[in-house]
Coordinates of C-alpha atoms in Angstrom, one line a residue:
X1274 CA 0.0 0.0 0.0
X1275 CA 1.6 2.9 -0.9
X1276 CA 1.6 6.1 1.6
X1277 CA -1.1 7.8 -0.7
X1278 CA -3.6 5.8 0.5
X1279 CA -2.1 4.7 3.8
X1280 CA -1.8 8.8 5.2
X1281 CA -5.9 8.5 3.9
X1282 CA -6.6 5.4 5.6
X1283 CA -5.4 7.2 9.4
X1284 CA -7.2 10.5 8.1
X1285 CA -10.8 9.6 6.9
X1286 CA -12.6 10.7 9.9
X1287 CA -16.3 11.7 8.1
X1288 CA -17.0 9.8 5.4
X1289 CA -19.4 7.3 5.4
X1290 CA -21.4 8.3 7.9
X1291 CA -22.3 5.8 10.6
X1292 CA -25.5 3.4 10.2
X1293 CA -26.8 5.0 13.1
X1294 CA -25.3 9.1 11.8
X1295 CA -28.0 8.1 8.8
X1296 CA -30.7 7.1 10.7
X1297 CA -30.5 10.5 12.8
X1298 CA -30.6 12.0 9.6
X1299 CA -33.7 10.5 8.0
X1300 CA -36.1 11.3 11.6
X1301 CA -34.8 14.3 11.3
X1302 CA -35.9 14.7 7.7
X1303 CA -39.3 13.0 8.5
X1304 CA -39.6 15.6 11.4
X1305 CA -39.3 18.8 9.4
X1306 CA -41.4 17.1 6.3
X1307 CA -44.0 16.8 9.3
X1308 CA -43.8 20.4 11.1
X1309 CA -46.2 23.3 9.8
X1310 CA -44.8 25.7 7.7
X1311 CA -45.1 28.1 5.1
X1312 CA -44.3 25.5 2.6
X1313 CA -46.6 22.8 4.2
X1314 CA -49.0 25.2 4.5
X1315 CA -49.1 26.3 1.0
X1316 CA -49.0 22.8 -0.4
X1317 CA -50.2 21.0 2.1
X1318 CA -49.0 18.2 5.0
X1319 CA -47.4 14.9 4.6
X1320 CA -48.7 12.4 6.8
X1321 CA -46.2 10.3 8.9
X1322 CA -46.5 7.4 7.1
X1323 CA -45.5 9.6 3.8
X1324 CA -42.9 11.1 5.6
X1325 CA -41.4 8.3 6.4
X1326 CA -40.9 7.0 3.0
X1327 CA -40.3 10.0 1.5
X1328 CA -37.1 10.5 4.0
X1329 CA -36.0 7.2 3.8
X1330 CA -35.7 7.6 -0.4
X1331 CA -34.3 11.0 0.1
X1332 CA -31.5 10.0 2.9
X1333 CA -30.3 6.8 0.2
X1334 CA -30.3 9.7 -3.0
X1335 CA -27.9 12.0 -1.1
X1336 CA -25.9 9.0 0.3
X1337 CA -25.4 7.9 -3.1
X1338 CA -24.2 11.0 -4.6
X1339 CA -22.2 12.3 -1.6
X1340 CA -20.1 8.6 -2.3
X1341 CA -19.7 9.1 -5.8
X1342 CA -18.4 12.6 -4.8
X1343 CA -15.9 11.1 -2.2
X1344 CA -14.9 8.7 -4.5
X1345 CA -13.5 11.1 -7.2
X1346 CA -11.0 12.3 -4.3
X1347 CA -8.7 10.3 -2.6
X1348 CA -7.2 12.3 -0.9
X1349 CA -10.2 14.2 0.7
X1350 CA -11.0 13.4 4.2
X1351 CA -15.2 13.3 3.6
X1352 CA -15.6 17.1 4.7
X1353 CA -16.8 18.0 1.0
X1354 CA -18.7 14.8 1.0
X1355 CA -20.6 15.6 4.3
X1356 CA -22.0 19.1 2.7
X1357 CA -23.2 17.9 -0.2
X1358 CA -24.6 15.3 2.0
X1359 CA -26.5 17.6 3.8
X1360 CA -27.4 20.1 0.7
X1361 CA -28.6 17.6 -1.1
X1362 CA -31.0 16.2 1.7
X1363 CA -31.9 19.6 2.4
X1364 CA -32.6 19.9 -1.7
X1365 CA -34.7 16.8 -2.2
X1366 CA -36.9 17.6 1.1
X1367 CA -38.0 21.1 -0.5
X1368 CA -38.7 19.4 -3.7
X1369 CA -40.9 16.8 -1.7
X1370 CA -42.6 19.5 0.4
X1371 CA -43.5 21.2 -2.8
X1372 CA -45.0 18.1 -4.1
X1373 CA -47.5 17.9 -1.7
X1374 CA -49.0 14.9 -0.4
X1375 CA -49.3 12.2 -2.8
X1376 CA -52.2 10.6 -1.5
X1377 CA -54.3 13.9 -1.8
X1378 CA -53.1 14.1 -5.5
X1379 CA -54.1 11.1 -6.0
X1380 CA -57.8 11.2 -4.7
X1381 CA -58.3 14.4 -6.9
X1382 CA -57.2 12.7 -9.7
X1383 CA -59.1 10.2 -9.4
X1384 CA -62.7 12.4 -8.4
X1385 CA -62.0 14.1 -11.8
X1386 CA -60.5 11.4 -14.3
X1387 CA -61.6 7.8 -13.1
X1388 CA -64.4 5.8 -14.8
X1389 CA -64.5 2.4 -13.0
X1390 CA -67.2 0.5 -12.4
X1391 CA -65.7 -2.7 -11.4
X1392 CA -66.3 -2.4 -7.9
X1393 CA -68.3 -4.9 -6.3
X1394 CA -69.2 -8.8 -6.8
X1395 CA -68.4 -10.1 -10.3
X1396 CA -71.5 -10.2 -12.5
X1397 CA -73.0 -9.8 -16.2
X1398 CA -74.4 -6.4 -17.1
X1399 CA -77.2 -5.6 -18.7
X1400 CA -78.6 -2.9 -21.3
X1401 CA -80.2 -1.2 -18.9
X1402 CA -77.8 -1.7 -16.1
X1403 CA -75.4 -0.1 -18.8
X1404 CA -77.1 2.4 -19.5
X1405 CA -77.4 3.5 -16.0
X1406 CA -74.1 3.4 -14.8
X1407 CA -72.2 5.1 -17.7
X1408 CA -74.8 7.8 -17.1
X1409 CA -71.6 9.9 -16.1
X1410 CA -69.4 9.3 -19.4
X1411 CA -72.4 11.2 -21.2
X1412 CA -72.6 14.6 -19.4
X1413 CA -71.1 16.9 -21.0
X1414 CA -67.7 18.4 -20.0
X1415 CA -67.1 15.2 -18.2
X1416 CA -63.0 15.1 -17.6
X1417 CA -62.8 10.8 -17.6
X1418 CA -59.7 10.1 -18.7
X1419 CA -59.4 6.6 -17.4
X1420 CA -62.4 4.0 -17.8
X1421 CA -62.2 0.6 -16.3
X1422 CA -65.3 -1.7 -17.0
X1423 CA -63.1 -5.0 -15.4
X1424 CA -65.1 -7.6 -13.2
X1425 CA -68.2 -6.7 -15.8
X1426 CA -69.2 -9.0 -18.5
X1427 CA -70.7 -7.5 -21.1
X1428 CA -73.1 -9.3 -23.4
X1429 CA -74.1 -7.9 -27.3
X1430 CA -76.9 -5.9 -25.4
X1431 CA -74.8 -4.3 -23.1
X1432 CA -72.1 -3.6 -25.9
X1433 CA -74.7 -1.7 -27.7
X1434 CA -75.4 0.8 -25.1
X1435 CA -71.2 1.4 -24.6
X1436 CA -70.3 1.5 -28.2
X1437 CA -71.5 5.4 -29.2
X1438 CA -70.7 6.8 -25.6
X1439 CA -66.9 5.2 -26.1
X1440 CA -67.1 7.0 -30.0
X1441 CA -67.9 10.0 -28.2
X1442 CA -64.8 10.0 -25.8
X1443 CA -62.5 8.9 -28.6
X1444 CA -60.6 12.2 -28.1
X1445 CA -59.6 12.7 -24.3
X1446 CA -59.2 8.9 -23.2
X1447 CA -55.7 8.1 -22.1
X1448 CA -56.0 4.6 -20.0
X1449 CA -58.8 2.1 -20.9
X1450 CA -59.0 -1.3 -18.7
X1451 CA -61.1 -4.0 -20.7
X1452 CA -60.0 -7.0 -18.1
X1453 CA -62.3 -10.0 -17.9
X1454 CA -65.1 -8.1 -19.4
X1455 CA -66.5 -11.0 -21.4
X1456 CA -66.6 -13.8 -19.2
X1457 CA -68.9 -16.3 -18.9
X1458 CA -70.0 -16.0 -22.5
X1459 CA -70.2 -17.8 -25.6
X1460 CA -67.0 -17.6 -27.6
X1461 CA -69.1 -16.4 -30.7
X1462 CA -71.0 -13.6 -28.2
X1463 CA -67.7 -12.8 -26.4
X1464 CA -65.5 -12.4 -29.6
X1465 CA -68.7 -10.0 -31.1
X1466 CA -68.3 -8.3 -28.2
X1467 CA -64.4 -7.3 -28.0
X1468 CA -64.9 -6.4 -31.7
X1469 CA -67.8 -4.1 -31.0
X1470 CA -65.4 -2.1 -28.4
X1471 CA -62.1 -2.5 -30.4
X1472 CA -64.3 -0.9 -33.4
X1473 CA -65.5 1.9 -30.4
X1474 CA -62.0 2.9 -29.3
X1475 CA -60.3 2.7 -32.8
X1476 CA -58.3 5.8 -33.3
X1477 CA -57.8 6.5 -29.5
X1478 CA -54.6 7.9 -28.1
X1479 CA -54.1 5.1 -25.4
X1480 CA -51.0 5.8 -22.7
X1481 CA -52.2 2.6 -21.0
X1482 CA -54.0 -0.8 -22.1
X1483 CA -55.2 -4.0 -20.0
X1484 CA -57.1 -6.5 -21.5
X1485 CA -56.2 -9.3 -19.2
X1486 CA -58.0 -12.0 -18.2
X1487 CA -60.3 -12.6 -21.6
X1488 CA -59.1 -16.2 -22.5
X1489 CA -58.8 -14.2 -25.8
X1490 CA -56.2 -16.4 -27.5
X1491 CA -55.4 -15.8 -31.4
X1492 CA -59.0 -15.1 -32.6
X1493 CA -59.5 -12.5 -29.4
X1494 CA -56.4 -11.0 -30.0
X1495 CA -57.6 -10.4 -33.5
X1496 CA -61.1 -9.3 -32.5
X1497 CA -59.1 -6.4 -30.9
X1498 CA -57.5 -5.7 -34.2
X1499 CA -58.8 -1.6 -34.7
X1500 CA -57.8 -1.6 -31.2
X1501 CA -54.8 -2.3 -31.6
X1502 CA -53.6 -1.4 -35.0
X1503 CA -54.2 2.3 -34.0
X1504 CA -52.1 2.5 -30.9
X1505 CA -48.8 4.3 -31.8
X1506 CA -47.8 5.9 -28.4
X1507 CA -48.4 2.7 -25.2
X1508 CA -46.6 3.4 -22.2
X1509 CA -48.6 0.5 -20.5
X1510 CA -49.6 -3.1 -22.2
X1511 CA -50.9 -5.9 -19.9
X1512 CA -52.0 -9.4 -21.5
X1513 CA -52.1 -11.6 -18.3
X1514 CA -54.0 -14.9 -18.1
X1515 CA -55.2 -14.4 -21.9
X1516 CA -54.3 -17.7 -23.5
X1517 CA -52.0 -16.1 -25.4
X1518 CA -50.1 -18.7 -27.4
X1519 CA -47.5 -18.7 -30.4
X1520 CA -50.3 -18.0 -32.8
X1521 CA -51.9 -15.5 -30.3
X1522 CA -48.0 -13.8 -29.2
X1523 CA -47.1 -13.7 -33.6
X1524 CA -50.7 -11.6 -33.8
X1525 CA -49.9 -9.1 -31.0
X1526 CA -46.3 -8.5 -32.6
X1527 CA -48.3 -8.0 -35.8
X1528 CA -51.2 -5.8 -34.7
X1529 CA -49.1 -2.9 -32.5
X1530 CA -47.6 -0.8 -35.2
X1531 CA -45.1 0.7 -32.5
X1532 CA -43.7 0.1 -29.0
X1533 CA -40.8 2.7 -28.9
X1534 CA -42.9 4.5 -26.1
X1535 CA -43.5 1.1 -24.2
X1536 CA -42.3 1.0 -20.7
X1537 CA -44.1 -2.0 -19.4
X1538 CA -45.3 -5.2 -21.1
X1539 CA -46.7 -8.2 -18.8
X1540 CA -47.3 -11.3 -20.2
X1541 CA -48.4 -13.9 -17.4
X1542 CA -49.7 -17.3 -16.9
X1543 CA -50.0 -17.9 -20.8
X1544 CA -49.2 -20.7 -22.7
X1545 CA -46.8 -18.4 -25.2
X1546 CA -44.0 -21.4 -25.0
X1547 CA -40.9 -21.3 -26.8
X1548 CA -42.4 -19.7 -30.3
X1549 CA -44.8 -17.6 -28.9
X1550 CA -41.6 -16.2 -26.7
X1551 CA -39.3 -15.9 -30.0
X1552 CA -42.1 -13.7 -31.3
X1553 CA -42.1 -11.6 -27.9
X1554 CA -38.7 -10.8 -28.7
X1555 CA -39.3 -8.9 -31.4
X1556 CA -41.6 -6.7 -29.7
X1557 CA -38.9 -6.0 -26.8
X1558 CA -36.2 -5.1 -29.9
X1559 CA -38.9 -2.3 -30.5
X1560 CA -39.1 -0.9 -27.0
X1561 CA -35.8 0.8 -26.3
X1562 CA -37.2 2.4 -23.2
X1563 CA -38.9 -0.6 -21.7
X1564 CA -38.2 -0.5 -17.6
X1565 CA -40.8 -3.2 -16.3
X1566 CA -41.0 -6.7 -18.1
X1567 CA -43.1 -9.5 -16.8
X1568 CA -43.1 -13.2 -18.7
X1569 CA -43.6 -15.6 -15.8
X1570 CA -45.6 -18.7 -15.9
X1571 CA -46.0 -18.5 -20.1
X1572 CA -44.3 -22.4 -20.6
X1573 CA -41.0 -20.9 -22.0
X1574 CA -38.4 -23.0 -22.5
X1575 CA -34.4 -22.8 -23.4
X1576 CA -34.7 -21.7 -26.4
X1577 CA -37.5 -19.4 -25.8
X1578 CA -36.0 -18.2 -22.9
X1579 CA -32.6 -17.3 -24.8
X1580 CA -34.6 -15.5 -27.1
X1581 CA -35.8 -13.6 -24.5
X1582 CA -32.8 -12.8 -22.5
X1583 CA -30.7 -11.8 -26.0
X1584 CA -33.3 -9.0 -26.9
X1585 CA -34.1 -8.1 -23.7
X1586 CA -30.2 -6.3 -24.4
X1587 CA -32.1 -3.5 -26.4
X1588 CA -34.3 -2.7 -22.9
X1589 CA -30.5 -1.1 -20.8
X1590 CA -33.3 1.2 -18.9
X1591 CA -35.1 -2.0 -17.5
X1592 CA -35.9 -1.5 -13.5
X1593 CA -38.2 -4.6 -12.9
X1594 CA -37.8 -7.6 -14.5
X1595 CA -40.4 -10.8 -13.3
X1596 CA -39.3 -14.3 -15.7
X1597 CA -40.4 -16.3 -12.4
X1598 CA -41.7 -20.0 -13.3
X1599 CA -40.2 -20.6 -16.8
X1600 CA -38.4 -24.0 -17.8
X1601 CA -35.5 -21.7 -18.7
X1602 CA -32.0 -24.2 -17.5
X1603 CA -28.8 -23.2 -17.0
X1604 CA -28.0 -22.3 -21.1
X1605 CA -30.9 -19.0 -20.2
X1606 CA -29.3 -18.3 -17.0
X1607 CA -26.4 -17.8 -19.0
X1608 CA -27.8 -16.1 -21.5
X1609 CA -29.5 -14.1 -19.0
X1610 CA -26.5 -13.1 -17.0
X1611 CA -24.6 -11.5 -20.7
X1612 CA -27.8 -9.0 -20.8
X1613 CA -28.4 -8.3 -17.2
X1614 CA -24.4 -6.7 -16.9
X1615 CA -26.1 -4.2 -19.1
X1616 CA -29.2 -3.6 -16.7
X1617 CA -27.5 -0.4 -14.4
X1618 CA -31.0 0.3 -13.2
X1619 CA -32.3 -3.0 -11.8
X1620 CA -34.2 -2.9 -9.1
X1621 CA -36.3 -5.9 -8.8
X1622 CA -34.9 -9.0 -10.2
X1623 CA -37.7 -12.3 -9.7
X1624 CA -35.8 -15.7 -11.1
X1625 CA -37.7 -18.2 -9.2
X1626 CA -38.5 -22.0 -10.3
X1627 CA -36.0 -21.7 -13.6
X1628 CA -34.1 -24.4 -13.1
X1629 CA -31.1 -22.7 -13.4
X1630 CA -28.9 -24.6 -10.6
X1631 CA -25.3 -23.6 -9.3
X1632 CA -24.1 -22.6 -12.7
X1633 CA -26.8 -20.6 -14.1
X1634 CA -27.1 -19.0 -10.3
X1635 CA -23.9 -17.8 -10.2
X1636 CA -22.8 -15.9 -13.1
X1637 CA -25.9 -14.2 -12.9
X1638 CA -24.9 -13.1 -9.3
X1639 CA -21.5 -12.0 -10.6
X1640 CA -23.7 -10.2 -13.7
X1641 CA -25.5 -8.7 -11.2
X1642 CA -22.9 -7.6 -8.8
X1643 CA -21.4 -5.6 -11.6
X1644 CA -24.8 -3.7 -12.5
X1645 CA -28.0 -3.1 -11.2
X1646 CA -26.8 -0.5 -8.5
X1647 CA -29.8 -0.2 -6.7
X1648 CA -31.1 -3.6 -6.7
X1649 CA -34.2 -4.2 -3.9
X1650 CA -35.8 -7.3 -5.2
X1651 CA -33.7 -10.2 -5.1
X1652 CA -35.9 -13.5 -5.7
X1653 CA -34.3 -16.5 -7.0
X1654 CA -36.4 -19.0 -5.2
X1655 CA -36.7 -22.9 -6.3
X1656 CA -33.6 -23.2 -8.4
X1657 CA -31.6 -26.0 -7.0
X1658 CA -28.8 -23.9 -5.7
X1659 CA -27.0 -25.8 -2.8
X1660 CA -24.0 -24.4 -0.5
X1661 CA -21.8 -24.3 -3.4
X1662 CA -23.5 -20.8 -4.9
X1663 CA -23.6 -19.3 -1.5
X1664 CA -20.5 -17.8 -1.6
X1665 CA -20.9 -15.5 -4.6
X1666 CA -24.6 -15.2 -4.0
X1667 CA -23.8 -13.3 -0.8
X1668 CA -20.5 -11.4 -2.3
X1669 CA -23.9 -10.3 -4.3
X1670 CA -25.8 -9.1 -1.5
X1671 CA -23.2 -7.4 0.4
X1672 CA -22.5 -5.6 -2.8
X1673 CA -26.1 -4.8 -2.7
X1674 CA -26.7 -4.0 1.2
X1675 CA -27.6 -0.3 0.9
X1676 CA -30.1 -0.9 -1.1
X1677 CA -31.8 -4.3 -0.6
X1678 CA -35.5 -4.7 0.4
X1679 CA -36.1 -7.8 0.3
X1680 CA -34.1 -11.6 -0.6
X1681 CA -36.1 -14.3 -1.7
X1682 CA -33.9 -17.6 -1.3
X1683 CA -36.5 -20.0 -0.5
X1684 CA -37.2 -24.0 -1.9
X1685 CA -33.6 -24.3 -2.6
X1686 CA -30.5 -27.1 -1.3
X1687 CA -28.5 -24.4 0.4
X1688 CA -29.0 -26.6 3.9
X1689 CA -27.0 -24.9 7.2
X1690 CA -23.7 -24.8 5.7
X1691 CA -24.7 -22.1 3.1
X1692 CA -27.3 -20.4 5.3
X1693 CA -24.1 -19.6 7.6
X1694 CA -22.1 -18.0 4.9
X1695 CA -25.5 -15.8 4.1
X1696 CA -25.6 -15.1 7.8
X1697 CA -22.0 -13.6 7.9
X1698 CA -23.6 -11.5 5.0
X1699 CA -26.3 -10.5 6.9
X1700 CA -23.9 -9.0 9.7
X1701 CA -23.2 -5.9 7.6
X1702 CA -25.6 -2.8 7.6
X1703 CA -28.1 -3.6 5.8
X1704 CA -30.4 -0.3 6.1
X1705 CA -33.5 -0.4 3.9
X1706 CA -33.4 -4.6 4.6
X1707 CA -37.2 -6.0 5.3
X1708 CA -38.0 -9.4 4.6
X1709 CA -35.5 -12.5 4.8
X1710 CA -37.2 -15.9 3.2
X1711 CA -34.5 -19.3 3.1
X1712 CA -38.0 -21.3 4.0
X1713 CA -38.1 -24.7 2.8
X1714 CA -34.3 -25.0 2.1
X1715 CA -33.1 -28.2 4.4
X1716 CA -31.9 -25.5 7.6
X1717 CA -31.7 -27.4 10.5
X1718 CA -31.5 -25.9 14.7
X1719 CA -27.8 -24.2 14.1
X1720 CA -28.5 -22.1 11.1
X1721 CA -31.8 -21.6 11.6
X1722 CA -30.6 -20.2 15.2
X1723 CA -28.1 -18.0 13.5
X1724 CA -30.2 -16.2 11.0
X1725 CA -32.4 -15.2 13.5
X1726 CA -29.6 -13.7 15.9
X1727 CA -28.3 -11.7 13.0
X1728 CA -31.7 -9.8 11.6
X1729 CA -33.6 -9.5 15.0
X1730 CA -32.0 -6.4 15.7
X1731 CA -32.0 -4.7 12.6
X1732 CA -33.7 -1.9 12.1
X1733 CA -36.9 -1.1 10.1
X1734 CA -36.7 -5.4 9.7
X1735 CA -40.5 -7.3 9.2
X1736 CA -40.3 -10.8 8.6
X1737 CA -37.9 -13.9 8.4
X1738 CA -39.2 -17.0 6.7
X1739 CA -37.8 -19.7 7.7
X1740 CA -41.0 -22.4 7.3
X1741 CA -40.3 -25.8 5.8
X1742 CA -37.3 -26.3 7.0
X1743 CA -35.7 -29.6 9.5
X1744 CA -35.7 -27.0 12.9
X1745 CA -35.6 -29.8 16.0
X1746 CA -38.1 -28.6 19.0
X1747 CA -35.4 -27.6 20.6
X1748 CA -34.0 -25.2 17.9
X1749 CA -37.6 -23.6 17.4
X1750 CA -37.9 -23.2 20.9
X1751 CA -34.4 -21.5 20.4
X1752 CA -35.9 -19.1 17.6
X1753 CA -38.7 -18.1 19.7
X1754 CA -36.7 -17.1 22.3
X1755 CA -34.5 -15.1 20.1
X1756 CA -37.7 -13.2 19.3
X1757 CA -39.7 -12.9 22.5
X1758 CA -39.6 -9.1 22.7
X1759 CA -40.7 -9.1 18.5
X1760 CA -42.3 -12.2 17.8
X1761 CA -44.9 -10.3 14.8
X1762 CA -40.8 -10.1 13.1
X1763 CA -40.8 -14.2 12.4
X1764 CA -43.1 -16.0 10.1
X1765 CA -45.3 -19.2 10.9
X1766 CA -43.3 -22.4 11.5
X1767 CA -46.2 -24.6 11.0
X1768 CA -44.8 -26.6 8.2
X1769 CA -41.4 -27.5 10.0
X1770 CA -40.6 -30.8 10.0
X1771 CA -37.8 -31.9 12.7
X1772 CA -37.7 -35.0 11.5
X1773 CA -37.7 -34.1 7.4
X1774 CA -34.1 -35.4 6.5
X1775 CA -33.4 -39.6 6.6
X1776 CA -30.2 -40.8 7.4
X1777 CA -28.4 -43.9 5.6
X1778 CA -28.6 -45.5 9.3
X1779 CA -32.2 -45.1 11.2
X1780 CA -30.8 -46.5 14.2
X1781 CA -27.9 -43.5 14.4
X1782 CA -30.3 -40.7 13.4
X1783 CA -29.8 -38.7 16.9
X1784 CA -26.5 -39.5 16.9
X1785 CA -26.1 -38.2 12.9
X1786 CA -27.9 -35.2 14.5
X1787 CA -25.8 -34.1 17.0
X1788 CA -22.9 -35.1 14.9
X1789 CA -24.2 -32.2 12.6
X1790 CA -25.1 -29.6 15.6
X1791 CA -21.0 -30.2 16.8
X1792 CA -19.4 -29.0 13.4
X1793 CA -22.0 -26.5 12.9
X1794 CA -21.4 -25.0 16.3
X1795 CA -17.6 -24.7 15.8
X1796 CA -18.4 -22.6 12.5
X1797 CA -20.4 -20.6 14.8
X1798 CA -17.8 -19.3 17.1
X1799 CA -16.3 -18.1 14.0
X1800 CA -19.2 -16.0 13.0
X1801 CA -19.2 -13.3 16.3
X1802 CA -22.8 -12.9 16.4
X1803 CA -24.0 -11.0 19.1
X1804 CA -26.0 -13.3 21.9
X1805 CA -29.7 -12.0 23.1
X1806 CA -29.2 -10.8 26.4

């Protein structure tokens, strides 16, 4: 080391602040976004709860930036750091004063914009049920900007009555929700239907579309074709539980003349499989600013799911990507990882039941630990990953610990020895950290003691899962204890089984037992975790 960086070593007195510096900092923001003022007054108050949030967000913004700042000096000792720091926090919380109170904004928006009459038990409507409750849409100078007619079914009556009073609002509708609005009828009524309204809403300047949960399949996707074929400028597409197959994915791609404005596009619990996901690609090489993609439970396979994971390389600006339940393999996870280096923005990442084992797992935790810099959804549950991918998978999450929410590692093989290499993780500060799930995952009464010890204390914590698992009486008795003064902190541990893993010898299982307690308790003493007093 050379004595550059040694004379800064002895002299960094200020930078980072303290776990505890930061949390004095973010009730003290939460106090002045809560006291009367001018501002307040002018714009209204935040409520606590608001507050809260609001300080949290802007204490982790002007941590950021102050680190990149200290960063570009090495030899600073944090002074410079510390004021923008402070200026910054002091920026943000004007800006959020002035904002006002979201959830007023939002209940003003919606007296004046919303449309929605799918309040209420499921049910058919009728011509002159229709007629009465889009009374409102036909009074003039109405401001709807938003409809929603979900949880309706509409029958060729019905459609009748809504077809000239959705001509008339052609020009101001931004956000139309058309979700299971056809159930429960014939195919040939249904698909006469959607036509009737596609035909209705044809030339519309849509921001936001949802027509979910239609069973539409090819020949309702193309019942929607005037729909469709006019929409130029989606922000917003959601086709979720629509039978949407390869025939049904080639006819979206074909229909939507543009989806450079598109920033989010679920497709769920289809049965799209591997072509219907090759044709989904093309649609994500046409949406350069894409930030939220959802394919999960759609029956993709490898190739489908490399397909995916290659154009998903256009979408750099994604935040949220959900690919949860696939039959992806390791080849995807691969795949995956080469795109996901390029996702900077990440901040929920769902890769549950994909089959992607220890290889696929870990170069998409070294992908990851190389990007998404504000990652706070980490789920990669049901993948076969034993102790073996612990190692890098918790490199990963210290990497991450600012900014983690939540870490989703449950129906896995990772057994005690890799839950105690994610518990020395879990030692770091880990300040925005909520919910812990390793449920179902072969933990026994030493690691499941551990991982308790370690998150009890930490602040803002909710829950730790750790259901499922092979916890003796003893060791839940243990966990209990550990979380007698916050017992709301640890999940149910009604599906423990103490007795879930057979040994080779039935006649030595105690003895196996404590065989396994005694060399997990001398990894213990290495870990230094703090015993409830």
């Amino acid at each position: 080391m050379d004595s550059t960086a040694q004379n800064r070593l002895h002299s960094i007195k200020l930078w980072p602040p303290s776990q505890s510096t930061r949390q004095v900092l973010v009730e003290r923001i939460i106090n002045n976004l809560t006291t009367p003022s001018i501002l307040s007054r002018k714009y209204g108050q935040l409520s606590k709860e608001e507050a809260e949030e609001d300080a949290k967000q802007i204490e982790f913004a002007a941590f950021e930036i102050a680190s990149q700042h200290f960063e570009k000096e090495p030899d600073g000792d944090g002074t410079s750091a510390v004021q923008i720091y402070a200026k910054k926090s002091s920026t943000l919380m004007v800006d959020v004063v002035r904002r006002g109170p979201k959830v007023k904004e939002e209940k003003e928006e919606i007296m004046s914009e919303v449309f929605d009459i799918s309040k209420g038990k499921r049910a058919f409507i009728e011509a002159d049920e229709a007629r009465d409750l889009l009374k409102p849409l036909q009074e003039s100078g109405n401001k709807y900007t938003r409809i929603c007619f979900s949880n309706r079914s509409f029958g060729l009556d019905a459609a009748s009555v809504v077809v000239p009073i959705l001509t008339s609002l052609k020009g101001q509708l931004t956000e139309v929700d058309l979700s299971d609005f056809i159930a429960g009828r014939s195919e040939e009524d249904a698909l006469q239907v959607v036509k009737m309204f596609s035909s209705a809403l044809e030339g519309t300047n849509l921001r936001y579309l949802d027509i979910s949960n239609n069973a539409l399949g090819e020949k309702g996707v193309r019942a929607f074709s005037d729909l469709l074929r006019s929409q130029s400028n989606l922000e917003e597409l959601y086709l979720l539980n629509d039978g949407i197959s390869e025939e049904a994915a080639k006819a979206v791609v074909e229909l939507i003349p543009s989806t450079k404005k598109l920033k989010i596009l679920h497709f769920h619990n289809n049965m799209t499989g591997d072509e219907g996901a090759i044709a989904i690609s093309q649609l994500l090489k046409n949406s350069p600013i894409l930030e939220n993609f959802r394919c999960s439970s759609t029956r993709v396979g490898s190739e489908g799911g490399v397909a995916l994971s290659e154009a998903l390389a256009t979408c750099t600006g994604l935040k949220k990507l959900d690919l949860r339940d696939n039959m992806f393999g390791v080849e995807v996870g691969i795949a995956l990882s080469k795109t996901v280096s390029l996702f900077t923005n990440l901040t929920e990442i769902y890769l549950s039941y994909l089959n992607l084992e220890n290889e696929g797992t870990l170069v998409l935790a070294n992908a990851l630990k190389d990007s998404a810099r504000f990652l706070e959804v980490l789920e990669m549950a049901g993948n076969e990953i034993t102790a073996d991918a612990a190692s890098d998978l918790s490199d990963l999450i210290i990497a991450k610990k600012e900014s983690l929410v939540k870490i989703s590692l449950s129906e896995n093989e990772l057994k005690d020895d890799g839950v105690l290499v994610f518990a020395k993780a879990l030692e770091e500060d880990f300040p925005r950290l909520t919910e812990v799930d390793f449920s179902t995952n072969g933990i026994r009464r030493a690691g499941a003691r551990v991982l308790a010890q370690v998150v009890v204390g930490k602040s803002g914590f909710k829950l730790l899962n750790i259901n499922g698992n092979y916890i003796s009486d003893e060791g839940v008795e243990d966990v209990k204890e550990i979380f007698k003064h916050s017992s709301h902190l640890l999940g149910p541990l009604d599906e423990n089984d103490p007795d879930g893993e057979d040994f080779a010898d039935e006649d030595d299982d105690e003895d196996a037992d404590n065989d396994v307690d005694d060399k997990l308790e001398s990894k213990l003493k290495e870990l230094e975790i703090k015993q409830d007093e």
